[in-house]
Amino acid sequence: MPQLLDLNFFRTVVLICRHDDTGAIGIVINRLTSHRIGEIFDQLNIISTSDSFTHEPVLEGGPVFPELGLVVHSGRDEQWESSLKVDDGLFLTSSRDILNDMATGSGPRDALLSFGYAGWGPGQLENELRANSWLTTPVSHDILFSAPVSERWHLSAATLGIDISHVSNQIGHA
């Protein structure tokens, strides 16, 4: 929501990847780093034989463990190590094997690489939702993988029929 002033989350779109009684983790999908995926391949000595992902930007996934690379990707099953099913056909993977496959063109069709993630302790995200800090929307593969990063905040709100630029910074409860 526009009134959320925490600089880590101001005008962000977060894909919630896990949410249970131990807390929640998510990936911010609309903040860019200055890096490209091809640079990461080079730093990790991964030989790239495909340009599928080399020019794609790396996202700033959140303030927790900003040195940790995580890949949000499409797929039919958990074919890479350390994969977490997020939704039907959507996974979060933290292992290097997916980067190797992305570099050779044998990886997922759609993927986002992020550094870091967003994390909430038990009950913390629920409290933020009760305080009207967040809008919740269904997962959209189009927004994740096709929409320009700069438009994801507006497009996510639009899935609810909301023009976020017309939402007041004032909050309340009815």
PDB file of C-alpha atoms in Angstrom:
ATOM      1  CA  MET A   1       0.000   0.000   0.000  1.00  0.00           C
ATOM      2  CA  PRO A   2       1.182   3.578  -0.610  1.00  0.00           C
ATOM      3  CA  GLN A   3       1.347   4.365   3.119  1.00  0.00           C
ATOM      4  CA  LEU A   4       3.918   1.625   3.799  1.00  0.00           C
ATOM      5  CA  LEU A   5       6.984   3.796   4.368  1.00  0.00           C
ATOM      6  CA  ASP A   6       9.524   1.095   5.296  1.00  0.00           C
ATOM      7  CA  LEU A   7      12.261   1.726   2.717  1.00  0.00           C
ATOM      8  CA  ASN A   8      12.752  -2.031   2.284  1.00  0.00           C
ATOM      9  CA  PHE A   9       9.175  -2.386   1.074  1.00  0.00           C
ATOM     10  CA  PHE A  10       8.023   1.019  -0.184  1.00  0.00           C
ATOM     11  CA  ARG A  11       6.026   0.352  -3.385  1.00  0.00           C
ATOM     12  CA  THR A  12       7.172  -3.240  -3.665  1.00  0.00           C
ATOM     13  CA  VAL A  13       5.491  -6.329  -4.989  1.00  0.00           C
ATOM     14  CA  VAL A  14       6.399  -9.414  -2.993  1.00  0.00           C
ATOM     15  CA  LEU A  15       5.770 -12.941  -4.184  1.00  0.00           C
ATOM     16  CA  ILE A  16       5.014 -14.891  -1.002  1.00  0.00           C
ATOM     17  CA  CYS A  17       6.786 -18.216  -1.446  1.00  0.00           C
ATOM     18  CA  ARG A  18       6.029 -19.814   1.909  1.00  0.00           C
ATOM     19  CA  HIS A  19       3.648 -18.828   4.671  1.00  0.00           C
ATOM     20  CA  ASP A  20       2.961 -20.998   7.687  1.00  0.00           C
ATOM     21  CA  ASP A  21       2.917 -20.777  11.475  1.00  0.00           C
ATOM     22  CA  THR A  22       6.722 -20.315  11.553  1.00  0.00           C
ATOM     23  CA  GLY A  23       6.513 -17.128   9.468  1.00  0.00           C
ATOM     24  CA  ALA A  24       6.738 -16.180   5.812  1.00  0.00           C
ATOM     25  CA  ILE A  25       9.312 -15.704   3.100  1.00  0.00           C
ATOM     26  CA  GLY A  26       8.917 -13.852  -0.147  1.00  0.00           C
ATOM     27  CA  ILE A  27      10.806 -12.355  -3.061  1.00  0.00           C
ATOM     28  CA  VAL A  28      10.487  -8.696  -4.044  1.00  0.00           C
ATOM     29  CA  ILE A  29       9.850  -8.822  -7.788  1.00  0.00           C
ATOM     30  CA  ASN A  30       9.963  -5.145  -8.710  1.00  0.00           C
ATOM     31  CA  ARG A  31      13.353  -3.891  -7.522  1.00  0.00           C
ATOM     32  CA  LEU A  32      16.449  -4.190  -9.668  1.00  0.00           C
ATOM     33  CA  THR A  33      20.102  -4.508  -8.791  1.00  0.00           C
ATOM     34  CA  SER A  34      22.724  -3.162 -11.186  1.00  0.00           C
ATOM     35  CA  HIS A  35      23.666  -6.733 -12.207  1.00  0.00           C
ATOM     36  CA  ARG A  36      22.705  -8.951 -15.143  1.00  0.00           C
ATOM     37  CA  ILE A  37      22.395 -12.722 -14.866  1.00  0.00           C
ATOM     38  CA  GLY A  38      25.301 -13.188 -17.296  1.00  0.00           C
ATOM     39  CA  GLU A  39      27.580 -11.376 -14.839  1.00  0.00           C
ATOM     40  CA  ILE A  40      26.557 -13.851 -12.147  1.00  0.00           C
ATOM     41  CA  PHE A  41      27.337 -16.763 -14.468  1.00  0.00           C
ATOM     42  CA  ASP A  42      30.803 -15.250 -15.013  1.00  0.00           C
ATOM     43  CA  GLN A  43      31.405 -14.708 -11.281  1.00  0.00           C
ATOM     44  CA  LEU A  44      30.466 -18.320 -10.577  1.00  0.00           C
ATOM     45  CA  ASN A  45      32.554 -19.645 -13.497  1.00  0.00           C
ATOM     46  CA  ILE A  46      29.447 -21.003 -15.180  1.00  0.00           C
ATOM     47  CA  ILE A  47      29.981 -21.242 -18.924  1.00  0.00           C
ATOM     48  CA  SER A  48      27.008 -19.824 -20.780  1.00  0.00           C
ATOM     49  CA  THR A  49      26.150 -21.365 -24.142  1.00  0.00           C
ATOM     50  CA  SER A  50      22.725 -19.725 -24.388  1.00  0.00           C
ATOM     51  CA  ASP A  51      21.669 -16.091 -24.309  1.00  0.00           C
ATOM     52  CA  SER A  52      18.243 -16.938 -22.854  1.00  0.00           C
ATOM     53  CA  PHE A  53      18.985 -15.299 -19.484  1.00  0.00           C
ATOM     54  CA  THR A  54      22.391 -13.609 -19.770  1.00  0.00           C
ATOM     55  CA  HIS A  55      21.001 -10.123 -20.375  1.00  0.00           C
ATOM     56  CA  GLU A  56      18.167 -10.375 -17.851  1.00  0.00           C
ATOM     57  CA  PRO A  57      18.414  -8.204 -14.725  1.00  0.00           C
ATOM     58  CA  VAL A  58      18.990  -9.537 -11.237  1.00  0.00           C
ATOM     59  CA  LEU A  59      16.353  -8.515  -8.701  1.00  0.00           C
ATOM     60  CA  GLU A  60      16.838  -7.173  -5.198  1.00  0.00           C
ATOM     61  CA  GLY A  61      14.720  -9.875  -3.571  1.00  0.00           C
ATOM     62  CA  GLY A  62      14.692  -8.423  -0.074  1.00  0.00           C
ATOM     63  CA  PRO A  63      16.817  -7.366   2.868  1.00  0.00           C
ATOM     64  CA  VAL A  64      17.433 -10.841   4.334  1.00  0.00           C
ATOM     65  CA  PHE A  65      20.688 -12.526   3.211  1.00  0.00           C
ATOM     66  CA  PRO A  66      21.261 -10.125   0.287  1.00  0.00           C
ATOM     67  CA  GLU A  67      24.185 -12.273  -0.890  1.00  0.00           C
ATOM     68  CA  LEU A  68      21.950 -15.341  -1.369  1.00  0.00           C
ATOM     69  CA  GLY A  69      20.859 -16.047  -4.933  1.00  0.00           C
ATOM     70  CA  LEU A  70      17.342 -17.401  -5.379  1.00  0.00           C
ATOM     71  CA  VAL A  71      15.566 -18.309  -8.604  1.00  0.00           C
ATOM     72  CA  VAL A  72      11.793 -17.992  -9.022  1.00  0.00           C
ATOM     73  CA  HIS A  73      10.886 -20.118 -12.014  1.00  0.00           C
ATOM     74  CA  SER A  74       8.257 -21.963 -13.963  1.00  0.00           C
ATOM     75  CA  GLY A  75       8.205 -25.732 -14.151  1.00  0.00           C
ATOM     76  CA  ARG A  76       6.145 -28.883 -13.924  1.00  0.00           C
ATOM     77  CA  ASP A  77       7.880 -30.497 -10.992  1.00  0.00           C
ATOM     78  CA  GLU A  78      10.762 -30.039  -8.623  1.00  0.00           C
ATOM     79  CA  GLN A  79      13.548 -31.061 -11.006  1.00  0.00           C
ATOM     80  CA  TRP A  80      16.316 -29.047  -9.318  1.00  0.00           C
ATOM     81  CA  GLU A  81      17.818 -29.466  -5.882  1.00  0.00           C
ATOM     82  CA  SER A  82      16.542 -27.225  -3.103  1.00  0.00           C
ATOM     83  CA  SER A  83      13.266 -26.340  -4.793  1.00  0.00           C
ATOM     84  CA  LEU A  84      10.170 -25.162  -2.990  1.00  0.00           C
ATOM     85  CA  LYS A  85       6.790 -25.315  -4.705  1.00  0.00           C
ATOM     86  CA  VAL A  86       5.222 -21.856  -4.522  1.00  0.00           C
ATOM     87  CA  ASP A  87       2.118 -22.407  -6.659  1.00  0.00           C
ATOM     88  CA  ASP A  88       1.026 -24.635  -9.534  1.00  0.00           C
ATOM     89  CA  GLY A  89       3.860 -24.464 -12.040  1.00  0.00           C
ATOM     90  CA  LEU A  90       5.892 -22.027  -9.922  1.00  0.00           C
ATOM     91  CA  PHE A  91       8.961 -22.804  -7.807  1.00  0.00           C
ATOM     92  CA  LEU A  92      11.709 -21.162  -5.771  1.00  0.00           C
ATOM     93  CA  THR A  93      15.136 -22.767  -6.086  1.00  0.00           C
ATOM     94  CA  SER A  94      18.321 -21.937  -4.193  1.00  0.00           C
ATOM     95  CA  SER A  95      20.758 -24.460  -5.675  1.00  0.00           C
ATOM     96  CA  ARG A  96      23.441 -23.837  -8.272  1.00  0.00           C
ATOM     97  CA  ASP A  97      22.226 -26.609 -10.582  1.00  0.00           C
ATOM     98  CA  ILE A  98      19.411 -24.421 -11.902  1.00  0.00           C
ATOM     99  CA  LEU A  99      21.907 -21.679 -12.815  1.00  0.00           C
ATOM    100  CA  ASN A 100      23.991 -24.225 -14.734  1.00  0.00           C
ATOM    101  CA  ASP A 101      20.891 -25.279 -16.683  1.00  0.00           C
ATOM    102  CA  MET A 102      19.822 -21.676 -17.296  1.00  0.00           C
ATOM    103  CA  ALA A 103      23.283 -20.939 -18.745  1.00  0.00           C
ATOM    104  CA  THR A 104      23.013 -23.795 -21.232  1.00  0.00           C
ATOM    105  CA  GLY A 105      19.402 -23.229 -22.233  1.00  0.00           C
ATOM    106  CA  SER A 106      18.176 -26.415 -20.538  1.00  0.00           C
ATOM    107  CA  GLY A 107      16.705 -24.610 -17.533  1.00  0.00           C
ATOM    108  CA  PRO A 108      13.187 -23.364 -16.968  1.00  0.00           C
ATOM    109  CA  ARG A 109      11.411 -21.421 -19.687  1.00  0.00           C
ATOM    110  CA  ASP A 110      10.736 -18.499 -17.326  1.00  0.00           C
ATOM    111  CA  ALA A 111      12.951 -17.469 -14.420  1.00  0.00           C
ATOM    112  CA  LEU A 112      13.899 -14.527 -12.223  1.00  0.00           C
ATOM    113  CA  LEU A 113      17.141 -14.401 -10.240  1.00  0.00           C
ATOM    114  CA  SER A 114      17.142 -12.412  -7.021  1.00  0.00           C
ATOM    115  CA  PHE A 115      19.633 -11.575  -4.316  1.00  0.00           C
ATOM    116  CA  GLY A 116      18.104 -11.880  -0.871  1.00  0.00           C
ATOM    117  CA  TYR A 117      14.548 -12.339   0.270  1.00  0.00           C
ATOM    118  CA  ALA A 118      11.928 -10.810   2.523  1.00  0.00           C
ATOM    119  CA  GLY A 119      11.153 -12.570   5.780  1.00  0.00           C
ATOM    120  CA  TRP A 120       8.551 -12.272   8.510  1.00  0.00           C
ATOM    121  CA  GLY A 121       8.452 -13.969  11.889  1.00  0.00           C
ATOM    122  CA  PRO A 122       5.422 -15.851  13.238  1.00  0.00           C
ATOM    123  CA  GLY A 123       2.332 -13.617  13.054  1.00  0.00           C
ATOM    124  CA  GLN A 124       4.265 -10.606  11.734  1.00  0.00           C
ATOM    125  CA  LEU A 125       2.844 -10.658   8.199  1.00  0.00           C
ATOM    126  CA  GLU A 126      -0.679 -11.225   9.542  1.00  0.00           C
ATOM    127  CA  ASN A 127      -0.282  -8.130  11.736  1.00  0.00           C
ATOM    128  CA  GLU A 128       0.880  -6.092   8.739  1.00  0.00           C
ATOM    129  CA  LEU A 129      -2.124  -7.304   6.738  1.00  0.00           C
ATOM    130  CA  ARG A 130      -4.486  -6.311   9.577  1.00  0.00           C
ATOM    131  CA  ALA A 131      -2.832  -2.866   9.580  1.00  0.00           C
ATOM    132  CA  ASN A 132      -3.669  -2.506   5.864  1.00  0.00           C
ATOM    133  CA  SER A 133       0.012  -2.355   4.930  1.00  0.00           C
ATOM    134  CA  TRP A 134      -0.368  -4.771   2.025  1.00  0.00           C
ATOM    135  CA  LEU A 135      -2.799  -5.636  -0.731  1.00  0.00           C
ATOM    136  CA  THR A 136      -3.003  -9.325  -1.528  1.00  0.00           C
ATOM    137  CA  THR A 137      -3.451 -10.463  -5.107  1.00  0.00           C
ATOM    138  CA  PRO A 138      -3.407 -13.806  -6.864  1.00  0.00           C
ATOM    139  CA  VAL A 139      -0.131 -14.963  -8.399  1.00  0.00           C
ATOM    140  CA  SER A 140       0.207 -13.866 -12.013  1.00  0.00           C
ATOM    141  CA  HIS A 141       2.793 -15.579 -14.191  1.00  0.00           C
ATOM    142  CA  ASP A 142       2.351 -12.760 -16.727  1.00  0.00           C
ATOM    143  CA  ILE A 143       3.287 -10.122 -14.162  1.00  0.00           C
ATOM    144  CA  LEU A 144       6.177 -12.230 -12.865  1.00  0.00           C
ATOM    145  CA  PHE A 145       7.741 -13.149 -16.160  1.00  0.00           C
ATOM    146  CA  SER A 146       6.421 -10.800 -18.851  1.00  0.00           C
ATOM    147  CA  ALA A 147       5.636  -7.416 -17.332  1.00  0.00           C
ATOM    148  CA  PRO A 148       8.339  -4.760 -17.159  1.00  0.00           C
ATOM    149  CA  VAL A 149       9.728  -4.535 -13.624  1.00  0.00           C
ATOM    150  CA  SER A 150       8.758  -0.856 -13.399  1.00  0.00           C
ATOM    151  CA  GLU A 151       5.076  -1.691 -14.017  1.00  0.00           C
ATOM    152  CA  ARG A 152       4.613  -4.640 -11.652  1.00  0.00           C
ATOM    153  CA  TRP A 153       3.350  -2.574  -8.698  1.00  0.00           C
ATOM    154  CA  HIS A 154       0.601  -0.930 -10.748  1.00  0.00           C
ATOM    155  CA  LEU A 155      -0.260  -4.115 -12.638  1.00  0.00           C
ATOM    156  CA  SER A 156      -0.528  -6.169  -9.434  1.00  0.00           C
ATOM    157  CA  ALA A 157      -3.055  -3.738  -7.952  1.00  0.00           C
ATOM    158  CA  ALA A 158      -4.892  -3.675 -11.279  1.00  0.00           C
ATOM    159  CA  THR A 159      -5.588  -7.426 -10.945  1.00  0.00           C
ATOM    160  CA  LEU A 160      -7.969  -6.363  -8.151  1.00  0.00           C
ATOM    161  CA  GLY A 161      -9.475  -3.580 -10.269  1.00  0.00           C
ATOM    162  CA  ILE A 162      -7.521  -0.933  -8.339  1.00  0.00           C
ATOM    163  CA  ASP A 163      -5.638   1.995  -9.832  1.00  0.00           C
ATOM    164  CA  ILE A 164      -3.001   2.204  -7.099  1.00  0.00           C
ATOM    165  CA  SER A 165      -2.100   5.783  -8.068  1.00  0.00           C
ATOM    166  CA  HIS A 166      -5.575   6.821  -6.822  1.00  0.00           C
ATOM    167  CA  VAL A 167      -5.306   5.107  -3.434  1.00  0.00           C
ATOM    168  CA  SER A 168      -4.989   7.449  -0.469  1.00  0.00           C
ATOM    169  CA  ASN A 169      -2.111   7.308   1.961  1.00  0.00           C
ATOM    170  CA  GLN A 170      -4.698   7.431   4.791  1.00  0.00           C
ATOM    171  CA  ILE A 171      -5.860   4.128   6.261  1.00  0.00           C
ATOM    172  CA  GLY A 172      -8.763   3.097   8.383  1.00  0.00           C
ATOM    173  CA  HIS A 173     -11.015   0.227   9.323  1.00  0.00           C
ATOM    174  CA  ALA A 174     -14.732   0.014   8.701  1.00  0.00           C
TER     175      ALA A 174
END
